[in-house]
């Protein structure tokens, strides 16, 4: 019997996210050598292997979920306008997750623009697809945008997830599947919402 995800709540949001990974995770990821699921699982796995906090691991795992939930569809290399997947992802996750996680989702695109403006070597780490989306997303931040972005109380965590985003594009990496991380994802939901 197919799960009912017409109404999302504390008890089924993790299963809903797992279902997305199962159904849509095999889709191409922006012309990179990994699928969408591989990309997000790699970021989460690298974070876990490096002993990062669960907020960072879950933020990395879910940062691109908006590619699947955006009403504007998924990115295509021929795009001439941004599809705002970061906003779509934050919209789905905000009722269920702590702000530190939803900020990592909502601002991982802004973090790319920030790092391109503040660290000259960062641009050289970007893949061709990331360079293309950077142009669609507004290019490097202006000094005023940098100053405003630096006021975010979760800046450090957002930047960590951004670096994991860039790292999660390897064609030779084995990772656990979503189910490995599901208990951790549920802990973040429960921490935000209280006991079920």
mmCIF file of C-alpha atoms in Angstrom:
data_model
loop_
_atom_site.group_PDB
_atom_site.id
_atom_site.type_symbol
_atom_site.label_atom_id
_atom_site.label_comp_id
_atom_site.label_asym_id
_atom_site.label_seq_id
_atom_site.Cartn_x
_atom_site.Cartn_y
_atom_site.Cartn_z
ATOM 1 C CA UNK A 1 0.000 0.000 0.000
ATOM 2 C CA UNK A 2 1.350 3.393 -1.002
ATOM 3 C CA UNK A 3 1.958 5.810 1.907
ATOM 4 C CA UNK A 4 -0.331 8.825 2.138
ATOM 5 C CA UNK A 5 1.748 11.985 1.915
ATOM 6 C CA UNK A 6 -1.168 14.325 1.210
ATOM 7 C CA UNK A 7 -0.722 15.717 4.723
ATOM 8 C CA UNK A 8 2.792 15.948 6.146
ATOM 9 C CA UNK A 9 3.438 15.845 9.867
ATOM 10 C CA UNK A 10 6.067 14.838 12.399
ATOM 11 C CA UNK A 11 5.329 11.147 11.939
ATOM 12 C CA UNK A 12 5.666 10.935 8.146
ATOM 13 C CA UNK A 13 7.978 13.763 7.000
ATOM 14 C CA UNK A 14 11.059 11.505 7.133
ATOM 15 C CA UNK A 15 9.299 8.771 5.149
ATOM 16 C CA UNK A 16 8.200 11.438 2.640
ATOM 17 C CA UNK A 17 11.806 12.562 2.190
ATOM 18 C CA UNK A 18 12.962 8.953 1.878
ATOM 19 C CA UNK A 19 10.319 8.378 -0.768
ATOM 20 C CA UNK A 20 11.668 11.349 -2.738
ATOM 21 C CA UNK A 21 15.168 9.872 -2.625
ATOM 22 C CA UNK A 22 13.828 6.500 -3.801
ATOM 23 C CA UNK A 23 11.594 7.810 -6.590
ATOM 24 C CA UNK A 24 13.640 10.721 -7.895
ATOM 25 C CA UNK A 25 17.165 10.285 -6.580
ATOM 26 C CA UNK A 26 18.365 8.612 -9.754
ATOM 27 C CA UNK A 27 17.793 11.765 -11.783
ATOM 28 C CA UNK A 28 20.707 13.583 -13.351
ATOM 29 C CA UNK A 29 22.320 16.217 -11.162
ATOM 30 C CA UNK A 30 23.056 19.346 -13.190
ATOM 31 C CA UNK A 31 25.274 17.553 -15.683
ATOM 32 C CA UNK A 32 27.577 16.335 -12.887
ATOM 33 C CA UNK A 33 28.987 12.754 -12.781
ATOM 34 C CA UNK A 34 26.586 11.842 -9.959
ATOM 35 C CA UNK A 35 22.825 11.509 -9.575
ATOM 36 C CA UNK A 36 20.800 13.810 -7.345
ATOM 37 C CA UNK A 37 20.698 11.238 -4.533
ATOM 38 C CA UNK A 38 24.397 10.410 -4.839
ATOM 39 C CA UNK A 39 25.231 14.109 -4.591
ATOM 40 C CA UNK A 40 23.267 14.680 -1.386
ATOM 41 C CA UNK A 41 24.288 11.340 0.170
ATOM 42 C CA UNK A 42 27.938 12.091 -0.549
ATOM 43 C CA UNK A 43 27.761 15.431 1.236
ATOM 44 C CA UNK A 44 26.093 13.831 4.267
ATOM 45 C CA UNK A 45 28.558 10.939 4.293
ATOM 46 C CA UNK A 46 31.595 13.232 4.130
ATOM 47 C CA UNK A 47 30.144 15.244 7.019
ATOM 48 C CA UNK A 48 29.533 12.083 9.051
ATOM 49 C CA UNK A 49 33.003 10.699 8.321
ATOM 50 C CA UNK A 50 34.509 13.950 9.570
ATOM 51 C CA UNK A 51 32.545 13.897 12.820
ATOM 52 C CA UNK A 52 30.471 16.975 12.022
ATOM 53 C CA UNK A 53 27.336 17.707 14.076
ATOM 54 C CA UNK A 54 24.064 16.063 13.070
ATOM 55 C CA UNK A 55 22.662 19.453 11.987
ATOM 56 C CA UNK A 56 25.384 19.694 9.332
ATOM 57 C CA UNK A 57 24.957 16.082 8.215
ATOM 58 C CA UNK A 58 21.192 16.506 7.809
ATOM 59 C CA UNK A 59 21.614 19.937 6.205
ATOM 60 C CA UNK A 60 23.962 18.425 3.625
ATOM 61 C CA UNK A 61 21.629 15.481 3.076
ATOM 62 C CA UNK A 62 18.620 17.713 2.386
ATOM 63 C CA UNK A 63 20.161 20.859 0.885
ATOM 64 C CA UNK A 64 18.995 20.128 -2.664
ATOM 65 C CA UNK A 65 15.598 18.578 -1.904
ATOM 66 C CA UNK A 66 14.004 21.636 -3.505
ATOM 67 C CA UNK A 67 15.095 20.367 -6.916
ATOM 68 C CA UNK A 68 12.366 17.756 -6.413
ATOM 69 C CA UNK A 69 9.718 19.906 -4.742
ATOM 70 C CA UNK A 70 9.989 23.118 -6.775
ATOM 71 C CA UNK A 71 6.932 23.970 -8.835
ATOM 72 C CA UNK A 72 9.390 25.265 -11.433
ATOM 73 C CA UNK A 73 10.870 21.827 -12.085
ATOM 74 C CA UNK A 74 14.489 20.734 -11.979
ATOM 75 C CA UNK A 75 17.518 22.491 -13.401
ATOM 76 C CA UNK A 76 18.512 22.003 -17.032
ATOM 77 C CA UNK A 77 21.852 23.124 -18.548
ATOM 78 C CA UNK A 78 19.965 25.235 -21.096
ATOM 79 C CA UNK A 79 18.215 27.263 -18.376
ATOM 80 C CA UNK A 80 18.344 31.017 -18.740
ATOM 81 C CA UNK A 81 16.562 31.748 -15.430
ATOM 82 C CA UNK A 82 17.091 30.455 -11.912
ATOM 83 C CA UNK A 83 14.552 27.934 -10.596
ATOM 84 C CA UNK A 84 15.008 28.896 -6.897
ATOM 85 C CA UNK A 85 15.276 25.323 -5.642
ATOM 86 C CA UNK A 86 16.686 26.587 -2.351
ATOM 87 C CA UNK A 87 13.444 28.432 -1.563
ATOM 88 C CA UNK A 88 11.339 25.419 -2.570
ATOM 89 C CA UNK A 89 13.338 23.150 -0.274
ATOM 90 C CA UNK A 90 13.131 25.504 2.682
ATOM 91 C CA UNK A 91 9.379 25.829 2.207
ATOM 92 C CA UNK A 92 8.862 22.066 2.572
ATOM 93 C CA UNK A 93 11.282 21.635 5.488
ATOM 94 C CA UNK A 94 10.582 24.761 7.584
ATOM 95 C CA UNK A 95 7.639 23.386 9.602
ATOM 96 C CA UNK A 96 9.611 20.323 10.672
ATOM 97 C CA UNK A 97 13.284 21.217 11.131
ATOM 98 C CA UNK A 98 15.366 23.588 13.272
ATOM 99 C CA UNK A 99 16.291 26.898 11.661
ATOM 100 C CA UNK A 100 19.949 25.917 11.424
ATOM 101 C CA UNK A 101 18.989 23.138 8.985
ATOM 102 C CA UNK A 102 16.467 25.141 6.989
ATOM 103 C CA UNK A 103 18.969 28.008 6.746
ATOM 104 C CA UNK A 104 21.544 25.588 5.311
ATOM 105 C CA UNK A 105 18.970 24.662 2.666
ATOM 106 C CA UNK A 106 17.649 28.171 2.005
ATOM 107 C CA UNK A 107 21.038 29.856 1.845
ATOM 108 C CA UNK A 108 23.364 27.292 0.249
ATOM 109 C CA UNK A 109 23.022 29.145 -3.062
ATOM 110 C CA UNK A 110 23.687 32.484 -1.379
ATOM 111 C CA UNK A 111 26.723 30.870 0.278
ATOM 112 C CA UNK A 112 28.178 30.107 -3.151
ATOM 113 C CA UNK A 113 27.700 33.735 -4.154
ATOM 114 C CA UNK A 114 29.215 34.823 -0.814
ATOM 115 C CA UNK A 115 32.282 32.609 -1.113
ATOM 116 C CA UNK A 116 32.875 33.716 -4.705
ATOM 117 C CA UNK A 117 32.870 37.309 -3.451
ATOM 118 C CA UNK A 118 35.047 36.772 -0.357
ATOM 119 C CA UNK A 119 37.465 33.951 -1.273
ATOM 120 C CA UNK A 120 39.104 34.363 -4.667
ATOM 121 C CA UNK A 121 40.199 30.714 -4.822
ATOM 122 C CA UNK A 122 36.662 29.402 -4.252
ATOM 123 C CA UNK A 123 35.488 30.122 -7.790
ATOM 124 C CA UNK A 124 38.177 27.758 -9.110
ATOM 125 C CA UNK A 125 36.580 24.886 -7.170
ATOM 126 C CA UNK A 126 33.277 25.237 -8.996
ATOM 127 C CA UNK A 127 32.263 22.737 -11.652
ATOM 128 C CA UNK A 128 31.111 24.082 -15.043
ATOM 129 C CA UNK A 129 27.475 23.497 -13.994
ATOM 130 C CA UNK A 130 28.030 25.458 -10.777
ATOM 131 C CA UNK A 131 29.577 28.309 -12.746
ATOM 132 C CA UNK A 132 26.514 28.361 -15.011
ATOM 133 C CA UNK A 133 24.057 28.384 -12.111
ATOM 134 C CA UNK A 134 26.133 31.078 -10.370
ATOM 135 C CA UNK A 135 25.443 33.348 -13.329
ATOM 136 C CA UNK A 136 21.714 32.569 -13.158
ATOM 137 C CA UNK A 137 21.709 33.183 -9.398
ATOM 138 C CA UNK A 138 23.167 36.675 -9.561
ATOM 139 C CA UNK A 139 26.936 36.130 -9.600
ATOM 140 C CA UNK A 140 29.234 36.959 -6.676
ATOM 141 C CA UNK A 141 27.665 39.074 -3.931
ATOM 142 C CA UNK A 142 28.123 42.809 -3.772
ATOM 143 C CA UNK A 143 29.842 44.255 -0.664
ATOM 144 C CA UNK A 144 26.429 45.222 0.747
ATOM 145 C CA UNK A 145 25.081 41.704 0.184
ATOM 146 C CA UNK A 146 28.186 40.248 1.863
ATOM 147 C CA UNK A 147 27.699 42.466 4.921
ATOM 148 C CA UNK A 148 24.045 41.480 5.187
ATOM 149 C CA UNK A 149 24.735 37.768 4.702
ATOM 150 C CA UNK A 150 27.362 37.806 7.451
ATOM 151 C CA UNK A 151 24.644 38.787 9.949
ATOM 152 C CA UNK A 152 23.004 35.344 9.704
ATOM 153 C CA UNK A 153 23.494 33.569 13.057
ATOM 154 C CA UNK A 154 23.916 30.255 11.217
ATOM 155 C CA UNK A 155 26.584 31.536 8.810
ATOM 156 C CA UNK A 156 29.221 29.008 9.900
ATOM 157 C CA UNK A 157 26.898 26.040 9.373
ATOM 158 C CA UNK A 158 25.627 27.366 6.029
ATOM 159 C CA UNK A 159 29.218 27.693 4.783
ATOM 160 C CA UNK A 160 30.045 24.160 5.969
ATOM 161 C CA UNK A 161 27.112 22.750 3.999
ATOM 162 C CA UNK A 162 28.203 24.767 0.953
ATOM 163 C CA UNK A 163 31.642 23.169 1.037
ATOM 164 C CA UNK A 164 30.001 19.753 1.376
ATOM 165 C CA UNK A 165 27.833 20.624 -1.621
ATOM 166 C CA UNK A 166 30.980 21.127 -3.724
ATOM 167 C CA UNK A 167 32.608 17.978 -2.317
ATOM 168 C CA UNK A 168 29.642 15.729 -3.101
ATOM 169 C CA UNK A 169 30.282 15.317 -6.819
ATOM 170 C CA UNK A 170 32.584 12.288 -6.964
ATOM 171 C CA UNK A 171 31.960 9.472 -9.406
ATOM 172 C CA UNK A 172 33.884 6.945 -7.298
ATOM 173 C CA UNK A 173 32.339 7.196 -3.824
ATOM 174 C CA UNK A 174 30.260 4.592 -2.026
ATOM 175 C CA UNK A 175 27.731 5.924 0.472
ATOM 176 C CA UNK A 176 25.023 4.500 2.682
ATOM 177 C CA UNK A 177 21.460 5.076 1.498
ATOM 178 C CA UNK A 178 18.874 7.466 2.922
ATOM 179 C CA UNK A 179 17.709 4.885 5.470
ATOM 180 C CA UNK A 180 21.103 5.058 7.173
ATOM 181 C CA UNK A 181 20.500 8.734 7.906
ATOM 182 C CA UNK A 182 16.733 8.486 8.556
ATOM 183 C CA UNK A 183 17.017 8.101 12.384
ATOM 184 C CA UNK A 184 19.221 11.202 12.477
ATOM 185 C CA UNK A 185 16.740 13.114 10.317
ATOM 186 C CA UNK A 186 13.931 12.078 12.673
ATOM 187 C CA UNK A 187 15.960 13.241 15.687
ATOM 188 C CA UNK A 188 16.242 16.687 14.116
ATOM 189 C CA UNK A 189 12.472 16.760 13.498
ATOM 190 C CA UNK A 190 11.730 15.670 17.061
ATOM 191 C CA UNK A 191 14.177 18.175 18.493
ATOM 192 C CA UNK A 192 12.369 20.946 16.643
ATOM 193 C CA UNK A 193 8.798 19.803 17.220
ATOM 194 C CA UNK A 194 9.042 18.113 20.615
ATOM 195 C CA UNK A 195 8.003 14.550 21.480
ATOM 196 C CA UNK A 196 5.602 13.018 18.959
#
